[in-house]
mmCIF file of C-alpha atoms and ligand atoms in Angstrom:
data_model
loop_
_atom_site.group_PDB
_atom_site.id
_atom_site.type_symbol
_atom_site.label_atom_id
_atom_site.label_comp_id
_atom_site.label_asym_id
_atom_site.label_seq_id
_atom_site.Cartn_x
_atom_site.Cartn_y
_atom_site.Cartn_z
ATOM 1 C CA MET W 1 75.322 73.764 81.336
ATOM 2 C CA GLU W 2 75.634 75.573 78.041
ATOM 3 C CA SER W 3 77.566 74.033 75.165
ATOM 4 C CA LYS W 4 81.336 73.858 75.696
ATOM 5 C CA GLU W 5 81.949 76.436 72.986
ATOM 6 C CA SER W 6 79.709 79.128 74.395
ATOM 7 C CA SER W 7 80.353 78.463 78.076
ATOM 8 C CA LEU W 8 84.103 78.542 77.595
ATOM 9 C CA GLY W 9 84.301 81.174 74.924
ATOM 10 C CA THR W 10 82.701 84.060 76.754
ATOM 11 C CA PRO W 11 83.069 85.227 80.325
ATOM 12 C CA SER W 12 80.152 83.982 82.390
ATOM 13 C CA ALA W 13 78.878 84.289 85.921
ATOM 14 C CA ALA W 14 80.741 82.310 88.587
ATOM 15 C CA ALA W 15 80.155 78.650 87.788
ATOM 16 C CA SER W 16 81.457 77.620 91.186
ATOM 17 C CA ASN W 17 82.049 79.456 94.375
ATOM 18 C CA ALA W 18 85.593 79.671 95.745
ATOM 19 C CA ASP W 19 84.378 79.590 99.365
ATOM 20 C CA ASP W 20 82.359 76.403 98.796
ATOM 21 C CA LEU W 21 85.458 74.780 97.353
ATOM 22 C CA GLY W 22 87.531 75.610 100.400
ATOM 23 C CA LEU W 23 89.581 78.352 98.736
ATOM 24 C CA THR W 24 90.483 81.179 101.078
ATOM 25 C CA GLN W 25 91.962 84.460 99.968
ATOM 26 C CA PHE W 26 95.107 84.907 102.026
ATOM 27 C CA GLN W 27 98.011 87.299 101.529
ATOM 28 C CA GLY W 28 96.805 88.022 97.998
ATOM 29 C CA PHE W 29 96.400 84.422 96.787
ATOM 30 C CA TRP W 30 93.726 81.714 96.838
ATOM 31 C CA ILE W 31 94.794 79.051 99.309
ATOM 32 C CA PRO W 32 93.134 75.605 99.446
ATOM 33 C CA SER W 33 92.766 76.026 103.184
ATOM 34 C CA ARG W 34 91.217 72.612 103.804
ATOM 35 C CA SER W 35 94.523 70.957 102.963
ATOM 36 C CA VAL W 36 96.744 73.918 103.879
ATOM 37 C CA PRO W 37 95.363 75.751 106.899
ATOM 38 C CA THR W 38 96.545 79.344 106.911
ATOM 39 C CA SER W 39 97.885 78.676 110.424
ATOM 40 C CA SER W 40 100.450 76.252 108.962
ATOM 41 C CA ILE W 41 101.524 78.879 106.432
ATOM 42 C CA ILE W 42 101.982 81.423 109.210
ATOM 43 C CA ALA W 43 103.969 78.901 111.277
ATOM 44 C CA PHE W 44 106.192 78.162 108.281
ATOM 45 C CA GLN W 45 106.737 81.857 107.588
ATOM 46 C CA LYS W 46 107.605 82.513 111.207
ATOM 47 C CA ASN W 47 109.618 79.457 112.145
ATOM 48 C CA PHE W 48 111.360 78.010 109.085
ATOM 49 C CA GLN W 49 115.087 78.705 109.094
ATOM 50 C CA ALA W 50 116.538 78.147 105.657
ATOM 51 C CA LEU W 51 120.092 76.863 105.244
ATOM 52 C CA ASP W 52 122.258 77.987 102.373
ATOM 53 C CA ASP W 53 122.377 74.513 100.874
ATOM 54 C CA ASP W 54 118.626 73.819 101.094
ATOM 55 C CA ILE W 55 116.882 72.943 97.845
ATOM 56 C CA ILE W 56 113.240 73.886 97.467
ATOM 57 C CA VAL W 57 111.043 72.528 94.668
ATOM 58 C CA VAL W 58 108.203 74.910 93.860
ATOM 59 C CA SER W 59 105.237 74.596 91.520
ATOM 60 C CA LYS W 60 101.584 75.227 90.998
ATOM 61 C CA PRO W 61 99.757 71.901 91.402
ATOM 62 C CA LYS W 62 99.711 69.697 88.291
ATOM 63 C CA SER W 63 102.754 71.310 86.703
ATOM 64 C CA GLY W 64 105.048 68.285 86.957
ATOM 65 C CA THR W 65 105.977 68.544 90.639
ATOM 66 C CA THR W 66 106.208 64.777 91.170
ATOM 67 C CA TRP W 67 108.538 64.385 88.187
ATOM 68 C CA LEU W 68 110.763 67.253 89.309
ATOM 69 C CA LYS W 69 110.957 65.864 92.845
ATOM 70 C CA ALA W 70 112.096 62.485 91.476
ATOM 71 C CA LEU W 71 114.730 64.178 89.300
ATOM 72 C CA VAL W 72 116.061 66.397 92.079
ATOM 73 C CA PHE W 73 116.213 63.497 94.534
ATOM 74 C CA SER W 74 118.011 61.302 91.987
ATOM 75 C CA ILE W 75 120.530 63.971 91.009
ATOM 76 C CA VAL W 76 121.429 64.918 94.555
ATOM 77 C CA ASN W 77 121.604 61.341 95.867
ATOM 78 C CA ARG W 78 123.216 59.640 92.894
ATOM 79 C CA HIS W 79 126.388 58.824 94.808
ATOM 80 C CA HIS W 80 124.444 57.318 97.712
ATOM 81 C CA TYR W 81 122.125 54.925 95.897
ATOM 82 C CA THR W 82 121.988 52.750 92.829
ATOM 83 C CA PHE W 83 118.861 52.563 90.701
ATOM 84 C CA SER W 84 117.955 49.277 92.336
ATOM 85 C CA ASN W 85 118.200 50.512 95.921
ATOM 86 C CA THR W 86 117.057 54.120 95.575
ATOM 87 C CA PRO W 87 114.260 54.998 98.019
ATOM 88 C CA LEU W 88 112.239 56.094 94.968
ATOM 89 C CA ASN W 89 111.516 52.393 94.385
ATOM 90 C CA SER W 90 109.606 52.170 97.624
ATOM 91 C CA THR W 91 108.565 55.729 98.454
ATOM 92 C CA ASN W 92 106.553 58.225 96.433
ATOM 93 C CA PRO W 93 108.581 61.360 95.523
ATOM 94 C CA HIS W 94 106.207 63.550 97.548
ATOM 95 C CA LEU W 95 107.331 61.856 100.747
ATOM 96 C CA LEU W 96 111.019 62.130 99.877
ATOM 97 C CA VAL W 97 110.729 65.842 99.122
ATOM 98 C CA PRO W 98 108.065 66.868 101.651
ATOM 99 C CA TYR W 99 105.891 69.933 101.421
ATOM 100 C CA LEU W 100 106.809 72.580 103.977
ATOM 101 C CA ASP W 101 103.246 73.811 104.252
ATOM 102 C CA ILE W 102 101.110 70.758 103.427
ATOM 103 C CA HIS W 103 103.207 68.282 105.419
ATOM 104 C CA LEU W 104 105.814 69.629 107.838
ATOM 105 C CA TYR W 105 104.341 72.811 109.335
ATOM 106 C CA LYS W 106 100.820 71.408 109.215
ATOM 107 C CA LYS W 107 101.735 68.541 111.513
ATOM 108 C CA ASN W 108 103.763 70.698 113.867
ATOM 109 C CA PRO W 109 104.148 74.508 113.965
ATOM 110 C CA ASN W 110 107.819 74.084 114.848
ATOM 111 C CA PRO W 111 109.077 70.768 113.475
ATOM 112 C CA ASP W 112 112.601 69.620 114.225
ATOM 113 C CA LEU W 113 114.322 69.678 110.833
ATOM 114 C CA SER W 114 117.835 69.570 112.287
ATOM 115 C CA THR W 115 118.260 65.833 111.767
ATOM 116 C CA ILE W 116 117.678 65.957 108.018
ATOM 117 C CA SER W 117 120.936 65.419 106.178
ATOM 118 C CA SER W 118 122.099 68.120 103.867
ATOM 119 C CA PRO W 119 121.222 69.243 101.354
ATOM 120 C CA ARG W 120 117.713 69.255 102.743
ATOM 121 C CA LEU W 121 115.058 68.817 100.067
ATOM 122 C CA PHE W 122 111.726 70.555 100.575
ATOM 123 C CA SER W 123 108.840 71.645 98.419
ATOM 124 C CA THR W 124 105.933 74.040 98.400
ATOM 125 C CA HIS W 125 103.170 75.349 96.168
ATOM 126 C CA LEU W 126 103.260 78.746 97.876
ATOM 127 C CA PRO W 127 103.883 81.849 95.757
ATOM 128 C CA TYR W 128 107.161 83.730 96.162
ATOM 129 C CA PRO W 129 105.802 86.570 98.317
ATOM 130 C CA MET W 130 104.516 83.987 100.808
ATOM 131 C CA LEU W 131 107.846 82.212 101.330
ATOM 132 C CA ALA W 132 109.512 82.503 104.726
ATOM 133 C CA ASP W 133 111.843 85.508 104.849
ATOM 134 C CA SER W 134 114.697 83.218 105.825
ATOM 135 C CA ILE W 135 114.467 81.612 102.361
ATOM 136 C CA LYS W 136 114.639 84.983 100.659
ATOM 137 C CA ARG W 137 117.603 86.051 102.783
ATOM 138 C CA SER W 138 119.520 82.786 102.424
ATOM 139 C CA ASN W 139 121.511 81.463 99.529
ATOM 140 C CA CYS W 140 119.331 78.374 99.116
ATOM 141 C CA ARG W 141 118.222 77.164 95.711
ATOM 142 C CA ILE W 142 114.670 77.247 94.447
ATOM 143 C CA VAL W 143 113.618 75.250 91.390
ATOM 144 C CA TYR W 144 110.311 76.398 89.951
ATOM 145 C CA ILE W 145 108.529 74.243 87.407
ATOM 146 C CA ILE W 146 105.884 75.803 85.229
ATOM 147 C CA ARG W 147 103.549 74.228 82.698
ATOM 148 C CA ASN W 148 101.299 75.703 80.062
ATOM 149 C CA PRO W 149 98.152 76.716 81.931
ATOM 150 C CA PHE W 150 95.814 74.986 79.480
ATOM 151 C CA ASP W 151 97.269 71.569 80.357
ATOM 152 C CA ILE W 152 97.272 72.524 84.044
ATOM 153 C CA ILE W 153 93.521 73.160 83.903
ATOM 154 C CA VAL W 154 92.845 69.778 82.302
ATOM 155 C CA SER W 155 95.217 67.918 84.615
ATOM 156 C CA LEU W 156 93.710 69.626 87.671
ATOM 157 C CA TRP W 157 90.204 68.809 86.511
ATOM 158 C CA HIS W 158 91.109 65.106 86.265
ATOM 159 C CA PHE W 159 92.868 65.236 89.643
ATOM 160 C CA LEU W 160 90.025 66.963 91.469
ATOM 161 C CA ARG W 161 87.397 64.678 89.943
ATOM 162 C CA PHE W 162 88.281 62.313 92.763
ATOM 163 C CA MET W 163 87.130 65.000 95.200
ATOM 164 C CA ASP W 164 84.527 67.190 93.498
ATOM 165 C CA ASP W 165 82.296 66.985 90.457
ATOM 166 C CA ARG W 166 83.037 70.288 88.776
ATOM 167 C CA SER W 167 83.191 70.239 84.993
ATOM 168 C CA VAL W 168 86.253 71.274 83.040
ATOM 169 C CA GLU W 169 84.220 74.372 82.108
ATOM 170 C CA ASP W 170 83.880 75.298 85.794
ATOM 171 C CA HIS W 171 87.615 74.880 86.287
ATOM 172 C CA PHE W 172 88.315 77.011 83.263
ATOM 173 C CA GLU W 173 86.053 79.824 84.452
ATOM 174 C CA MET W 174 87.611 79.888 87.894
ATOM 175 C CA PHE W 175 91.129 79.764 86.449
ATOM 176 C CA CYS W 176 90.355 82.785 84.255
ATOM 177 C CA ARG W 177 89.271 84.667 87.374
ATOM 178 C CA GLY W 178 92.455 83.618 89.176
ATOM 179 C CA GLU W 179 90.372 81.607 91.656
ATOM 180 C CA GLU W 180 92.246 78.317 91.863
ATOM 181 C CA GLY W 181 94.570 76.762 94.389
ATOM 182 C CA TYR W 182 97.554 79.104 94.880
ATOM 183 C CA GLY W 183 96.242 81.321 92.063
ATOM 184 C CA PRO W 184 96.109 83.625 90.307
ATOM 185 C CA PHE W 185 98.359 81.606 88.021
ATOM 186 C CA TRP W 186 99.935 84.723 86.482
ATOM 187 C CA ASP W 187 100.886 86.252 89.838
ATOM 188 C CA HIS W 188 102.352 82.932 90.992
ATOM 189 C CA ALA W 189 104.380 82.573 87.806
ATOM 190 C CA LEU W 190 105.548 86.189 87.754
ATOM 191 C CA GLY W 191 106.847 86.041 91.312
ATOM 192 C CA TYR W 192 109.274 83.238 90.445
ATOM 193 C CA TRP W 193 109.953 84.458 86.914
ATOM 194 C CA ASN W 194 111.082 87.854 88.180
ATOM 195 C CA MET W 195 113.234 86.285 90.891
ATOM 196 C CA SER W 196 114.831 83.930 88.346
ATOM 197 C CA LEU W 197 115.894 87.020 86.396
ATOM 198 C CA GLU W 198 117.014 88.907 89.480
ATOM 199 C CA LYS W 199 118.802 86.026 91.243
ATOM 200 C CA PRO W 200 119.564 83.383 88.580
ATOM 201 C CA SER W 201 121.913 81.447 90.823
ATOM 202 C CA ASN W 202 119.150 81.056 93.434
ATOM 203 C CA VAL W 203 116.012 80.587 91.347
ATOM 204 C CA LEU W 204 115.776 78.282 88.323
ATOM 205 C CA PHE W 205 112.740 78.554 86.076
ATOM 206 C CA LEU W 206 112.044 75.199 84.403
ATOM 207 C CA ARG W 207 109.318 74.479 81.896
ATOM 208 C CA TYR W 208 107.485 71.147 81.830
ATOM 209 C CA GLU W 209 107.362 71.279 78.030
ATOM 210 C CA GLU W 210 111.126 71.797 77.733
ATOM 211 C CA LEU W 211 111.739 68.944 80.127
ATOM 212 C CA LYS W 212 109.549 66.737 77.929
ATOM 213 C CA GLU W 213 111.247 67.905 74.742
ATOM 214 C CA ASP W 214 114.840 67.472 75.851
ATOM 215 C CA PRO W 215 114.995 65.777 79.254
ATOM 216 C CA VAL W 216 118.733 65.112 79.027
ATOM 217 C CA ALA W 217 119.678 68.739 78.401
ATOM 218 C CA GLN W 218 117.248 70.009 81.048
ATOM 219 C CA THR W 219 118.435 67.451 83.608
ATOM 220 C CA LYS W 220 122.023 68.578 83.062
ATOM 221 C CA ARG W 221 120.918 72.194 83.454
ATOM 222 C CA LEU W 222 119.068 71.285 86.641
ATOM 223 C CA ALA W 223 122.040 69.387 88.087
ATOM 224 C CA ALA W 224 124.421 72.262 87.339
ATOM 225 C CA PHE W 225 122.058 74.742 88.990
ATOM 226 C CA LEU W 226 121.720 72.547 92.075
ATOM 227 C CA GLY W 227 125.486 72.432 92.481
ATOM 228 C CA PHE W 228 125.647 68.743 91.514
ATOM 229 C CA PRO W 229 126.869 68.960 87.896
ATOM 230 C CA PHE W 230 127.497 65.754 85.965
ATOM 231 C CA SER W 231 131.159 65.032 85.326
ATOM 232 C CA ILE W 232 132.400 64.241 81.830
ATOM 233 C CA GLU W 233 132.910 60.682 83.027
ATOM 234 C CA GLU W 234 129.296 60.471 84.232
ATOM 235 C CA GLU W 235 128.057 61.821 80.934
ATOM 236 C CA LYS W 236 130.167 59.277 79.055
ATOM 237 C CA THR W 237 128.923 56.377 81.134
ATOM 238 C CA GLY W 238 125.296 57.368 80.624
ATOM 239 C CA MET W 239 124.414 58.553 84.137
ATOM 240 C CA VAL W 240 122.249 61.423 82.847
ATOM 241 C CA ASN W 241 120.253 59.105 80.583
ATOM 242 C CA GLN W 242 119.828 56.598 83.371
ATOM 243 C CA ILE W 243 118.383 59.244 85.692
ATOM 244 C CA VAL W 244 116.112 60.520 82.925
ATOM 245 C CA ASP W 245 114.908 56.967 82.191
ATOM 246 C CA PHE W 246 114.400 56.136 85.841
ATOM 247 C CA CYS W 247 112.332 59.312 86.369
ATOM 248 C CA SER W 248 110.367 58.883 83.145
ATOM 249 C CA PHE W 249 106.604 58.815 83.296
ATOM 250 C CA ASN W 250 106.343 55.125 82.372
ATOM 251 C CA ASN W 251 108.959 53.969 84.842
ATOM 252 C CA LEU W 252 107.653 55.936 87.840
ATOM 253 C CA LYS W 253 104.031 55.135 87.071
ATOM 254 C CA ASP W 254 104.682 51.401 86.994
ATOM 255 C CA LEU W 255 106.683 51.178 90.200
ATOM 256 C CA GLU W 256 104.665 49.146 92.694
ATOM 257 C CA VAL W 257 104.789 52.023 95.188
ATOM 258 C CA ASN W 258 102.888 54.175 92.714
ATOM 259 C CA LYS W 259 100.799 51.473 90.990
ATOM 260 C CA THR W 260 99.158 50.195 94.140
ATOM 261 C CA GLY W 261 100.741 52.333 96.862
ATOM 262 C CA LYS W 262 98.895 55.239 98.453
ATOM 263 C CA ASN W 263 100.310 58.217 100.282
ATOM 264 C CA PRO W 264 99.289 58.583 103.961
ATOM 265 C CA GLY W 265 95.705 59.813 104.291
ATOM 266 C CA SER W 266 94.841 59.014 100.662
ATOM 267 C CA ILE W 267 92.447 56.321 99.474
ATOM 268 C CA ILE W 268 93.512 56.691 95.840
ATOM 269 C CA PRO W 269 96.629 54.984 94.456
ATOM 270 C CA ASN W 270 99.501 57.323 93.664
ATOM 271 C CA ASN W 271 99.515 56.611 89.940
ATOM 272 C CA LYS W 272 95.889 57.781 89.615
ATOM 273 C CA LEU W 273 96.694 61.057 91.385
ATOM 274 C CA PHE W 274 100.130 61.864 90.031
ATOM 275 C CA PHE W 275 100.671 59.920 86.794
ATOM 276 C CA ARG W 276 97.768 60.317 84.386
ATOM 277 C CA SER W 277 98.995 60.749 80.802
ATOM 278 C CA GLY W 278 102.069 62.960 81.076
ATOM 279 C CA LYS W 279 101.567 64.594 77.671
ATOM 280 C CA VAL W 280 101.933 68.086 76.307
ATOM 281 C CA GLY W 281 98.859 69.570 74.641
ATOM 282 C CA ASP W 282 96.094 67.296 75.944
ATOM 283 C CA TYR W 283 94.038 70.460 76.457
ATOM 284 C CA VAL W 284 93.011 70.451 72.786
ATOM 285 C CA ASN W 285 90.776 67.495 73.622
ATOM 286 C CA HIS W 286 88.938 69.430 76.327
ATOM 287 C CA LEU W 287 89.080 73.185 75.696
ATOM 288 C CA SER W 288 87.543 74.862 72.661
ATOM 289 C CA PRO W 289 89.676 77.126 70.418
ATOM 290 C CA THR W 290 87.581 80.064 71.621
ATOM 291 C CA ALA W 291 88.389 79.231 75.222
ATOM 292 C CA VAL W 292 92.081 78.911 74.443
ATOM 293 C CA GLU W 293 91.997 82.287 72.735
ATOM 294 C CA ARG W 294 90.209 83.851 75.676
ATOM 295 C CA LEU W 295 92.704 82.646 78.265
ATOM 296 C CA SER W 296 95.603 83.494 75.922
ATOM 297 C CA ASN W 297 94.344 87.075 75.829
ATOM 298 C CA ILE W 298 94.075 87.205 79.612
ATOM 299 C CA LEU W 299 97.631 85.888 79.937
ATOM 300 C CA GLU W 300 98.960 88.323 77.378
ATOM 301 C CA GLU W 301 97.508 91.182 79.371
ATOM 302 C CA LYS W 302 98.559 89.899 82.802
ATOM 303 C CA LEU W 303 102.100 89.003 81.737
ATOM 304 C CA SER W 304 102.611 91.997 79.497
ATOM 305 C CA GLY W 305 106.044 93.574 79.761
ATOM 306 C CA SER W 306 107.446 90.729 81.870
ATOM 307 C CA GLY W 307 109.066 88.759 79.048
ATOM 308 C CA LEU W 308 107.240 85.619 80.229
ATOM 309 C CA THR W 309 105.265 84.021 77.403
ATOM 310 C CA PHE W 310 103.639 80.676 76.582
ATOM 311 C CA LYS W 311 103.649 79.069 73.149
HETATM 312 P P1 LIG R 401 98.626 64.954 83.352
HETATM 313 O O1 LIG R 401 97.450 64.983 84.275
HETATM 314 O O2 LIG R 401 98.474 65.938 82.231
HETATM 315 O O3 LIG R 401 98.938 63.592 82.864
HETATM 316 P P2 LIG R 401 102.018 67.226 89.632
HETATM 317 O O4 LIG R 401 103.108 66.256 89.875
HETATM 318 O O5 LIG R 401 102.438 68.655 89.774
HETATM 319 O O6 LIG R 401 100.798 66.881 90.385
HETATM 320 O O7 LIG R 401 101.673 67.122 88.073
HETATM 321 C C1 LIG R 401 101.029 65.983 87.573
HETATM 322 C C2 LIG R 401 101.166 65.988 86.069
HETATM 323 O O8 LIG R 401 102.514 65.631 85.715
HETATM 324 C C3 LIG R 401 100.262 64.941 85.447
HETATM 325 O O9 LIG R 401 99.901 65.445 84.168
HETATM 326 C C4 LIG R 401 101.198 63.749 85.366
HETATM 327 O O10 LIG R 401 100.804 62.771 84.473
HETATM 328 C C5 LIG R 401 102.491 64.431 84.939
HETATM 329 N N1 LIG R 401 103.690 63.649 85.257
HETATM 330 C C6 LIG R 401 103.970 62.970 86.397
HETATM 331 N N2 LIG R 401 105.143 62.363 86.307
HETATM 332 C C7 LIG R 401 105.634 62.634 85.080
HETATM 333 C C8 LIG R 401 106.844 62.259 84.395
HETATM 334 N N3 LIG R 401 107.750 61.483 84.948
HETATM 335 N N4 LIG R 401 107.016 62.734 83.143
HETATM 336 C C9 LIG R 401 106.078 63.532 82.561
HETATM 337 N N5 LIG R 401 104.932 63.905 83.157
HETATM 338 C C10 LIG R 401 104.709 63.459 84.405
#
């Protein structure tokens, strides 16, 4: 491998091959088809019937999905549970807000979702064009969380180190070509960005960095969007802060269910997979300034005219 500076600073030949990594080009995006067979996506697109009060959490992997799931679950269920008996104490957020494609329609092409109490909470990493038509036609709410792509690359590299031995340079190269799970990043982001502008009461565009900077304000914004706004009384009695504290990185990471618990089929504890450092800007420790400039230029070109920018 060349030095980090030169290998990241200039476009180079494919460092890794998308096919070898189990990425399949499907409906215009790169799908990690070993964990999400395209047959389960087709089943979801064909069979899922959205309800108007469904809530769907959407993200690219490593954008803060786990955090957002914990927040959404806590907001919506705050009148049903206290912080000591919430299911989040004993169940990882990914099981409480299941993936439509990775979990539900993979197990069964036509799962019975009728017994789930409303509002039903689901999630997906699929891009907007790949969502079931019933979602697009319904009045359900989609919350999209986005993170600066430089931190996504680093977080994904750490995450996938449990499964493959690609370097951060390899990840970077593939990301720049759009060849990463559910990528290209810019097409994924633009799909939800444009819908959030077109249908703001159905699609909320949240940024990981803004959630980190002002979690209280963003949690209130999220709750209002979901149709579960905090009352003045709740604000006065500190309910928003309590939810923010409960869903904080340190609290979730140290819950026994995440410290030692593992999700079904996984041999790695949840906190190693989903709670690494939870910081903004860790990429400076792994990506050279030249690399950052290169990807910034790609993003500027791909997002040009959309109004979507990254600091
Ligand atoms: P890092 O690897 O940079 O630490 P996802 O949930 O989409 O897989 O994203 C995982 C990333 O979100 C990881 O980033 C993880 O540490 C971070 N994260 C998880 N829970 C968090 C929380 N409560 N607050 C802030 N960041 C969190």
